Tab-separated table of C-alpha atoms and ligand atoms in Angstrom:
chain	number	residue	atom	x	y	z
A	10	UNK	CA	-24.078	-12.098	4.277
A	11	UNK	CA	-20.641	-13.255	5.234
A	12	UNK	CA	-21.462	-14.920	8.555
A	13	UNK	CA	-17.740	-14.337	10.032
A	14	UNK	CA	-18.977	-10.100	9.196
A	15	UNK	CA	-20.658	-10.651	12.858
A	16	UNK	CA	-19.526	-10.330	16.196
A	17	UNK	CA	-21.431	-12.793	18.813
A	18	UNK	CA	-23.670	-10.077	20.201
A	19	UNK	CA	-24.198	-8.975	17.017
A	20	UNK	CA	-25.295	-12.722	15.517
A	21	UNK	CA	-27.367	-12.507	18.939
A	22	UNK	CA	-29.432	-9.520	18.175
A	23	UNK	CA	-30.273	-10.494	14.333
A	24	UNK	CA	-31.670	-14.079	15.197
A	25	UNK	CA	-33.331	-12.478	17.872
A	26	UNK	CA	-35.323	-9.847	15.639
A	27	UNK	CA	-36.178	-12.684	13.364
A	28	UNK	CA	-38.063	-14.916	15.789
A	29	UNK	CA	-34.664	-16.996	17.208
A	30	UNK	CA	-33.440	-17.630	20.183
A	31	UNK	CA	-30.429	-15.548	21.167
A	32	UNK	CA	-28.624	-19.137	22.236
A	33	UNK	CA	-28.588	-20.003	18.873
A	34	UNK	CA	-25.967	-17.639	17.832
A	35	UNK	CA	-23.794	-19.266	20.205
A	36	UNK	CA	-24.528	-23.064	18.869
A	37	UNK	CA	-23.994	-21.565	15.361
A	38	UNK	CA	-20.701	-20.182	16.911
A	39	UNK	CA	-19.598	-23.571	18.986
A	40	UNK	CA	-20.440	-25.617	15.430
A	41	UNK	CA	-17.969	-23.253	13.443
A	42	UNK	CA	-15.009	-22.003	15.990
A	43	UNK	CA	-15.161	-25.575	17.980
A	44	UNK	CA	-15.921	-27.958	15.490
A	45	UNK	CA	-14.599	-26.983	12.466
A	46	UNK	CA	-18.585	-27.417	10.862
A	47	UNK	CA	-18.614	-24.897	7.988
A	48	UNK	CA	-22.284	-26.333	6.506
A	49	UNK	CA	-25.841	-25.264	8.434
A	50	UNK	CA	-27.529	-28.563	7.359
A	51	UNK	CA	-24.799	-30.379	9.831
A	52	UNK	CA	-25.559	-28.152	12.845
A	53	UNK	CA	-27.761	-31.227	14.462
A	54	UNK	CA	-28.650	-29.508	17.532
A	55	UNK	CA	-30.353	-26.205	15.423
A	56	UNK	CA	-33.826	-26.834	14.287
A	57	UNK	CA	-35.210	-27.158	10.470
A	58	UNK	CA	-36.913	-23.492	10.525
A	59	UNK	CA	-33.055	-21.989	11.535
A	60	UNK	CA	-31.184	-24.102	9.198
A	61	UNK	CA	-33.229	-23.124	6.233
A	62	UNK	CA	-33.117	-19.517	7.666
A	63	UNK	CA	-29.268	-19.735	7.820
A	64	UNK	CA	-28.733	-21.099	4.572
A	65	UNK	CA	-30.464	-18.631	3.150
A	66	UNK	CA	-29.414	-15.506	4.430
A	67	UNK	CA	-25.541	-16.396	5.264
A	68	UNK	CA	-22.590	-17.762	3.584
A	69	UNK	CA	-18.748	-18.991	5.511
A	70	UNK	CA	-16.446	-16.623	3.571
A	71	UNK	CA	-13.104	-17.525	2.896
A	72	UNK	CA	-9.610	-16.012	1.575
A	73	UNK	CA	-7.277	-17.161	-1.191
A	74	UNK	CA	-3.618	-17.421	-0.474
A	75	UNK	CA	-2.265	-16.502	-3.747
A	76	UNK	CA	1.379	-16.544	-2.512
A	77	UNK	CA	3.666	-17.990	0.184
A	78	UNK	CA	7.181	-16.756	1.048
A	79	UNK	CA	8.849	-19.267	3.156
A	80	UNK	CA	11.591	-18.852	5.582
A	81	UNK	CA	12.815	-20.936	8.777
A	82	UNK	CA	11.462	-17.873	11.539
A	83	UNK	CA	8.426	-16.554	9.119
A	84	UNK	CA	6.093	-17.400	6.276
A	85	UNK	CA	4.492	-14.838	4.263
A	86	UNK	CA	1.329	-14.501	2.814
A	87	UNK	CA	-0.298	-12.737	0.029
A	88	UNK	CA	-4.253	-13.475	0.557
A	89	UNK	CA	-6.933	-12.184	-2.282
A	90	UNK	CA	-9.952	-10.791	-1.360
A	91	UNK	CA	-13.442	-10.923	-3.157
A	92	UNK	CA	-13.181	-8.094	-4.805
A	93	UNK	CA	-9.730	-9.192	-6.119
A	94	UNK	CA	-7.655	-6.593	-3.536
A	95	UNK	CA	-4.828	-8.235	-2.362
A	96	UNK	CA	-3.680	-8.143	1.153
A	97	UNK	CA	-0.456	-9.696	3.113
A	98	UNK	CA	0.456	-11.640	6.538
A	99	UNK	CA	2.931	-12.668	8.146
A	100	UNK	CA	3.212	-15.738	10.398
A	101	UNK	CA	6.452	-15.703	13.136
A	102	UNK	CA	7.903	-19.090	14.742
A	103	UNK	CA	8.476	-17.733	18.121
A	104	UNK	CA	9.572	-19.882	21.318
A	105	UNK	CA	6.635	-19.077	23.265
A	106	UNK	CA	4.302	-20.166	19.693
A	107	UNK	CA	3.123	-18.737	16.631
A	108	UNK	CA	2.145	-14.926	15.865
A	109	UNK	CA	0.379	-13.983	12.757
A	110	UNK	CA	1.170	-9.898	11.746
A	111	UNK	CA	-2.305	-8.939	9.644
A	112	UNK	CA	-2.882	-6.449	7.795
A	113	UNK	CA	-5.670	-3.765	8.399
A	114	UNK	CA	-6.584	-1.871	5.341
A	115	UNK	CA	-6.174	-2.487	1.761
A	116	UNK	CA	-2.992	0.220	1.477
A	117	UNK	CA	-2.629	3.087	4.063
A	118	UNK	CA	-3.304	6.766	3.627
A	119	UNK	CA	-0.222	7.814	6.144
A	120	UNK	CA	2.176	8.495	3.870
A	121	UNK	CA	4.928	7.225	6.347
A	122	UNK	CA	8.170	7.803	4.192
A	123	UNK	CA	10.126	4.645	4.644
A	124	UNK	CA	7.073	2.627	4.686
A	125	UNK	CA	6.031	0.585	1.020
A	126	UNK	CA	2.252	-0.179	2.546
A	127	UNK	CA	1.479	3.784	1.838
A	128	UNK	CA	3.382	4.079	-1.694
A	129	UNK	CA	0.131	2.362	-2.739
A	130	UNK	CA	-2.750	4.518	-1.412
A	131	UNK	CA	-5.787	3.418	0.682
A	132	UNK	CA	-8.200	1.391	-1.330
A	133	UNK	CA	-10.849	0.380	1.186
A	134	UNK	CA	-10.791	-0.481	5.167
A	135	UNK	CA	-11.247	-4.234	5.401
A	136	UNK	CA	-14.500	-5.802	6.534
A	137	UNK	CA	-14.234	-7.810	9.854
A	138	UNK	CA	-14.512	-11.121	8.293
A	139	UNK	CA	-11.413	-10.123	6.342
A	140	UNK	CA	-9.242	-8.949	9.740
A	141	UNK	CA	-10.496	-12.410	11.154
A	142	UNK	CA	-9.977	-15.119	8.090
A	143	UNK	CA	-6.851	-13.971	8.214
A	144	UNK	CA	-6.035	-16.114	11.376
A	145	UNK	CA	-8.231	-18.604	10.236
A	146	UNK	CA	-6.993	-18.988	6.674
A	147	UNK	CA	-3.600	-19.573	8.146
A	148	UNK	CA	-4.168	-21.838	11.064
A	149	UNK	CA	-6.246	-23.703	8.628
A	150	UNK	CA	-3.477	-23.610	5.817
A	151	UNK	CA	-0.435	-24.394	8.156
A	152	UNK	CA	-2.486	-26.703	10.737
A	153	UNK	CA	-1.282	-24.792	13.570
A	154	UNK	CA	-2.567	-22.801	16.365
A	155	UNK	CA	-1.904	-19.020	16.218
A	156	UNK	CA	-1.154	-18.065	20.056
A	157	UNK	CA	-0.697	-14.546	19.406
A	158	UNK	CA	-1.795	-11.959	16.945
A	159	UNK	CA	-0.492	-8.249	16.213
A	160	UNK	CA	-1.997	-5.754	13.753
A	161	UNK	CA	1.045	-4.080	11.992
A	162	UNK	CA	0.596	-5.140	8.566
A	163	UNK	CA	-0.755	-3.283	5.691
A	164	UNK	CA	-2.674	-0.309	7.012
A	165	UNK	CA	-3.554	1.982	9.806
A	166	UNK	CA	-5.614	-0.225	12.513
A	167	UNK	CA	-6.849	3.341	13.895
A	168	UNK	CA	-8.128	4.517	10.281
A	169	UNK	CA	-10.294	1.849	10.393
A	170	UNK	CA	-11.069	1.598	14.242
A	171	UNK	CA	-14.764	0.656	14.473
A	172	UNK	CA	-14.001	-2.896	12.253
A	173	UNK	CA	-10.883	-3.043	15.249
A	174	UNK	CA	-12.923	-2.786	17.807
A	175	UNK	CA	-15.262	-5.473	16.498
A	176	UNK	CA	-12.422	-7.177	15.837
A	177	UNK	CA	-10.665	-7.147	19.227
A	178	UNK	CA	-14.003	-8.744	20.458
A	179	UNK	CA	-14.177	-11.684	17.760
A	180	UNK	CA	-10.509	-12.382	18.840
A	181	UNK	CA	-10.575	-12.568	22.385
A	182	UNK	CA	-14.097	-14.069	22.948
A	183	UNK	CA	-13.243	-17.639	24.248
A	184	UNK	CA	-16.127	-19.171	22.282
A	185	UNK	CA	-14.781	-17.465	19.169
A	186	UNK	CA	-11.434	-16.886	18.219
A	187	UNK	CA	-10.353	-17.487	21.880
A	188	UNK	CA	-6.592	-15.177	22.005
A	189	UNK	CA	-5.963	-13.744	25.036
A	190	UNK	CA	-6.117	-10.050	25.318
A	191	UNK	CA	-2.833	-9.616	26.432
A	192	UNK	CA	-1.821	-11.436	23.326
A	193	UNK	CA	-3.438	-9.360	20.834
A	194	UNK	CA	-1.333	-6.028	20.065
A	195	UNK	CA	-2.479	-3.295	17.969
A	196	UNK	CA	-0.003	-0.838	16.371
A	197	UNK	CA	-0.749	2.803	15.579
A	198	UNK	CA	0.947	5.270	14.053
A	199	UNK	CA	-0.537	7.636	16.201
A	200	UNK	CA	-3.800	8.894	16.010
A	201	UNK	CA	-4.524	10.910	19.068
A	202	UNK	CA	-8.337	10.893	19.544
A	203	UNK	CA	-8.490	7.213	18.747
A	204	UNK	CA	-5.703	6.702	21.801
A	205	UNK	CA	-8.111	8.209	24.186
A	206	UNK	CA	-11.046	6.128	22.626
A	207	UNK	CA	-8.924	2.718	22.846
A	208	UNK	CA	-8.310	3.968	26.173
A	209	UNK	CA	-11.670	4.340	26.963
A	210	UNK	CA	-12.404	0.559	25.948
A	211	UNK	CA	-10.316	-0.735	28.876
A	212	UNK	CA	-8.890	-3.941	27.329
A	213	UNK	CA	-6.078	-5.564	28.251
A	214	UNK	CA	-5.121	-5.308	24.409
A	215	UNK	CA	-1.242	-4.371	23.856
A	216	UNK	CA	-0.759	-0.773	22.501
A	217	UNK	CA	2.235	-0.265	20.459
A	218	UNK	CA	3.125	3.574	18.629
A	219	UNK	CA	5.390	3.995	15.957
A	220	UNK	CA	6.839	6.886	16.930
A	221	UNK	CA	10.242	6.996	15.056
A	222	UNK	CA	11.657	10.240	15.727
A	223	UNK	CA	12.349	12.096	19.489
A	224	UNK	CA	11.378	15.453	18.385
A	225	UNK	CA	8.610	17.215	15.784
A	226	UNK	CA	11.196	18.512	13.279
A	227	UNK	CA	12.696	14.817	12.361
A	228	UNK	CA	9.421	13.535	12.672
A	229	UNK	CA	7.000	16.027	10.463
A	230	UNK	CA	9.968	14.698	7.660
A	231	UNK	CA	9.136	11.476	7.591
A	232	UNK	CA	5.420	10.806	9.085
A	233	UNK	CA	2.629	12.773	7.732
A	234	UNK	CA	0.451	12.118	10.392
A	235	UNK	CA	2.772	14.341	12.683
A	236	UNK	CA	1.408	17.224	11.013
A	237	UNK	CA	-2.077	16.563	12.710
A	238	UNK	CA	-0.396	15.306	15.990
A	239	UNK	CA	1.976	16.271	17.584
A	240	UNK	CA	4.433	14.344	19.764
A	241	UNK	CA	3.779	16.125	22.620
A	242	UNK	CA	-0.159	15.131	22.042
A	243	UNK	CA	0.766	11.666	21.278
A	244	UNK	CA	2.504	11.627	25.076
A	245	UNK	CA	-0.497	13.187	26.612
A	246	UNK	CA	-2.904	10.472	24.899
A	247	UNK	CA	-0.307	7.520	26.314
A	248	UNK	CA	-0.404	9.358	29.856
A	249	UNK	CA	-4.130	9.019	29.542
A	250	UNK	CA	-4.139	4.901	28.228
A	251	UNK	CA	-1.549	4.560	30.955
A	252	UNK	CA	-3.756	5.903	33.519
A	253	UNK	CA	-6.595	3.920	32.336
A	254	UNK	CA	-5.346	0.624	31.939
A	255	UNK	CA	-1.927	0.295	33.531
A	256	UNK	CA	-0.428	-1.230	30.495
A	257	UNK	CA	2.676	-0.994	29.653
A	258	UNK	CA	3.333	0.564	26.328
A	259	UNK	CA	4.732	-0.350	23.325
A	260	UNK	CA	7.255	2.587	21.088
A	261	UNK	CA	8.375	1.430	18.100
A	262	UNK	CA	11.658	3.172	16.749
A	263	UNK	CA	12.600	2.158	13.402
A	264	UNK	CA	16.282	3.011	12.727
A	265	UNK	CA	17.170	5.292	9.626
A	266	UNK	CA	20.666	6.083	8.798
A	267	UNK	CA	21.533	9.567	9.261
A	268	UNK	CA	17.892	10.444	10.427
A	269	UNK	CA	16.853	9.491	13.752
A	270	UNK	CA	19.742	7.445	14.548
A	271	UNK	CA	22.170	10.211	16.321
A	272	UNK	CA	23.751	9.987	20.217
A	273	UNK	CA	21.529	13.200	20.462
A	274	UNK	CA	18.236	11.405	19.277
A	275	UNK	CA	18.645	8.491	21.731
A	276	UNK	CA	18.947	10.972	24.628
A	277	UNK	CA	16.208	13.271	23.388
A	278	UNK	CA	14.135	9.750	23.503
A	279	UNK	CA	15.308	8.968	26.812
A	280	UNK	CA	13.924	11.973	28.357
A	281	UNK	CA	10.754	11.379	26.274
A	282	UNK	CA	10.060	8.383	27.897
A	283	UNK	CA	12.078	7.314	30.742
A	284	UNK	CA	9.645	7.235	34.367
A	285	UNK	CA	6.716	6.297	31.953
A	286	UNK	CA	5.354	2.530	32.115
A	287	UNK	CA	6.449	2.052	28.536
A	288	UNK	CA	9.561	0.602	26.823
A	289	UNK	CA	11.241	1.155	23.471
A	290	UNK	CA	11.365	-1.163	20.903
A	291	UNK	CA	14.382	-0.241	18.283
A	292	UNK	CA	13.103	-2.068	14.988
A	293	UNK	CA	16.484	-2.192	12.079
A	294	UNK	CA	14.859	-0.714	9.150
A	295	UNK	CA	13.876	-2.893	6.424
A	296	UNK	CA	15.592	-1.241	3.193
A	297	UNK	CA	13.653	-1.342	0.222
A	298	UNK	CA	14.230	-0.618	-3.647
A	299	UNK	CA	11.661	2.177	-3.762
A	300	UNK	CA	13.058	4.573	-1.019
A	301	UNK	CA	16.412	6.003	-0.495
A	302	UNK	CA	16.830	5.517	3.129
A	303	UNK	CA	19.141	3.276	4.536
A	304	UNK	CA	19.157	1.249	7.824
A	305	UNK	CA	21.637	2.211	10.460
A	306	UNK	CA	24.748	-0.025	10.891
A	307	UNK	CA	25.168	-2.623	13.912
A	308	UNK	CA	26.924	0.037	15.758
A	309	UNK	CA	25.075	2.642	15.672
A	310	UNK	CA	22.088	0.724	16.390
A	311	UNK	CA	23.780	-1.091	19.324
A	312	UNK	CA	25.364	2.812	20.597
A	313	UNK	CA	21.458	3.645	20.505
A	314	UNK	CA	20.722	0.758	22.451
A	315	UNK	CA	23.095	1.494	25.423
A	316	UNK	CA	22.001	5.115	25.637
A	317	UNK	CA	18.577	4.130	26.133
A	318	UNK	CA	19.755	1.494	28.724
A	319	UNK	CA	21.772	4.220	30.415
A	320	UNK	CA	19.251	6.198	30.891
A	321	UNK	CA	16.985	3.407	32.465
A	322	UNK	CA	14.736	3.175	29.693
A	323	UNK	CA	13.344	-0.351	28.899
A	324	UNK	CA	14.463	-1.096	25.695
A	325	UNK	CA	15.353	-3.705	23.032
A	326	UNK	CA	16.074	-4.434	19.757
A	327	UNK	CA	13.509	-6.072	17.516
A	328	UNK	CA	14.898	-9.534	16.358
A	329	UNK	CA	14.273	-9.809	12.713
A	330	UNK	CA	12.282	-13.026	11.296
A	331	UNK	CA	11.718	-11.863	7.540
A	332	UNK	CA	14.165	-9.531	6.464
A	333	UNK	CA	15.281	-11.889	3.589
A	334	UNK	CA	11.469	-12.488	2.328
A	335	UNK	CA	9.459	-9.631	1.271
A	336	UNK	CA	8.365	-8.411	4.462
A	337	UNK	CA	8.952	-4.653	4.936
A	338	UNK	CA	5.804	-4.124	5.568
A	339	UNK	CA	3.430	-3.721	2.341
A	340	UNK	CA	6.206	-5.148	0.306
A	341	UNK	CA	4.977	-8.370	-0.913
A	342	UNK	CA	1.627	-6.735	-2.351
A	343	UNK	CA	3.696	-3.397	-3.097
A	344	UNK	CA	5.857	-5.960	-5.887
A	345	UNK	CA	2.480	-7.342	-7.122
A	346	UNK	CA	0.680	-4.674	-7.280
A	347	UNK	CA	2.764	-1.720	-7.638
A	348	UNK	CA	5.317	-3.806	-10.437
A	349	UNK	CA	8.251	-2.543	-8.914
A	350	UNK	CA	7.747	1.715	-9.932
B	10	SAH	N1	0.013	1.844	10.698
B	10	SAH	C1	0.422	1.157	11.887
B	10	SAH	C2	0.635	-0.336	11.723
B	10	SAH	C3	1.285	-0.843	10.476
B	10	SAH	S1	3.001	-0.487	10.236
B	10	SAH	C4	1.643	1.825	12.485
B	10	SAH	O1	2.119	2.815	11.919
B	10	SAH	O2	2.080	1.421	13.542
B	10	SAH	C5	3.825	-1.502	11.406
B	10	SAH	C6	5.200	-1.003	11.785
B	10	SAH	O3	6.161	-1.276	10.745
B	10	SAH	C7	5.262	0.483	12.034
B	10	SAH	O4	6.034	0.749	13.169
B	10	SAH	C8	5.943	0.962	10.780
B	10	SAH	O5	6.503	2.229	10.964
B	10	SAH	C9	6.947	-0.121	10.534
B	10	SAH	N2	7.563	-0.188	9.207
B	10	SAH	C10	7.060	0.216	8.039
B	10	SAH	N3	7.930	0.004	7.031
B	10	SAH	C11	9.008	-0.559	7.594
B	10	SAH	C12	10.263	-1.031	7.078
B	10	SAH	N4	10.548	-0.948	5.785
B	10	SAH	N5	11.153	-1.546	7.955
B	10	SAH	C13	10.858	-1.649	9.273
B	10	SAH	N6	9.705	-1.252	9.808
B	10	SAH	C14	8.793	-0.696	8.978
């Protein structure tokens, strides 16, 4: 077994059903987050009987970058998995540190019509030693600390939201991963009853919808998943998080030419959201070769803008970091994978 495929409590309970000591899954844990020790027989504080245990039940998986795409804001990176999938991430320079983008799934079953990670159709939900050796591949590749992590790469987080959950506890456990809550963000697309479950959870994890259109008849054209819900279902689940966690959140508006990009659109939005603790972020759309649509202009984008500010409606405009590398998102493993038809 892939020893990063366990969660602490997890790595807890299985020594302890085979004679351990549940301590020992933190020592195992100290050696490998803390110390960088990737070999049992160099865990000095464990005893014989666990080493030999260890050895022979668990191994430290690993990814293989098979690509980087360098620019000054954000390197990209194609990563291979086991089986040979191929998965990307993104890592950001921002002033407050460095934010890795990873990806969730191996392709996405939303169908999202501007998006190139659903062109190539779900394969498989990755494991949670492949959501977390994504971080750790890259911090260990670059030889820098990742302050901040955000799940809106390849995939639907939701689709695949027991691994997330897991995930979210790898990440934010202080012997572990050790991110801050409030510096882990997960992006949906909008899957309803898994709003109310995330709710449930209480975290201080950042929630962040794509929600793209103001109204059902713009967005049933270009989401899928608005056939199953509903905007007006997606505001009740929010109302519900909100209620639940006080956190502020997160509506991602991509902006397609002649789409969702009217005066009309940015008013019907403001009315959507304005007295709610959330705020709008307007992301430019990232063209690519495979769809038609086409980002809005500077103008529109900044007329969009100042409705939503007149209206009082926190808003801003996503600053882009890898528009000239492949980084729509899904587009570096779309051009491997899908050659470009
Ligand atoms: N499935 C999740 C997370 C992955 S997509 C979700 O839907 O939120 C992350 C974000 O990138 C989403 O808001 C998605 O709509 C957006 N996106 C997809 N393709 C894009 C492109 N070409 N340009 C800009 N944003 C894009």
């Amino acid at each position: 077994m892939n020893i990063y495929d366990f969660t602490l409590n997890e790595l807890e309970n299985y020594l302890v059903s085979n004679g351990f000591k549940k301590f020992n899954a933190t020592q195992i844990i100290e050696w490998m987050y803390e110390k960088g020790v990737y070999d049992f027989n160099k865990m000095t504080n464990l005893s014989k009987n666990l080493i030999s245990f260890l050895c022979e039940k668990f191994y430290f998986g690993h990814l293989e970058i098979i690509e980087v795409e360098k620019s000054n804001l954000a390197n990209k990176y194609l990563l291979e998995l086991n089986d040979h999938n191929k998965i990307e991430c993104v890592l950001m320079n921002h002033d407050y540190g460095y934010s890795l983008c990873i990806s969730s799934q191996v392709g996405c079953n939303m169908g999202c019509a501007f998006c190139e990670s659903g062109r190539l159709k779900k394969v498989r939900d990755l494991t949670l030693s492949e959501l977390v050796l994504q971080i750790i591949t890259v911090e260990k590749y670059e030889k820098k600390r990742i302050t901040s992590v955000v799940v809106m790469g390849i995939g639907e987080p939701f689709d695949n939201y027991n691994n997330i959950k897991r995930f979210i506890e790898v990440v934010t456990n202080n012997k572990m991963i050790g991110i801050g809550q409030r510096h882990l963000t997960i992006s949906t697309c909008g899957l309803v009853p898994k709003i109310y479950e995330f709710a449930d959870l209480e975290t201080g994890v950042n929630l962040a919808v794509s929600l793209h259109a103001p109204n059902n008849a713009i967005r049933d054209k270009i989401m899928k998943i608005n056939h199953a819900y509903k905007i007006e279902d997606i505001m009740k689940a929010l109302d519900y998080y909100i209620e639940k966690t006080n956190r502020r959140v997160t509506i991602e508006y991509i902006m397609l030419d002649g789409i969702n990009d009217s005066e009309e659109c940015a008013r019907e939005l403001s009315r959507l959201v304005k007295d709610k603790l959330m705020y709008v972020n307007i992301i430019p759309y990232n063209e690519t070769s495979h769809f038609e649509l086409k980002r809005s202009n500077d103008f529109k984008i900044k007329r969009f803008y100042d409705i939503l500010k007149m209206n009082n409606v926190n808003v801003t405009i996503r600053k882009e970091m890898g528009s000239n590398l492949s980084a729509a998102c899904g587009q570096l493993r779309a051009n491997v994978e899908g050659s470009g038809k």
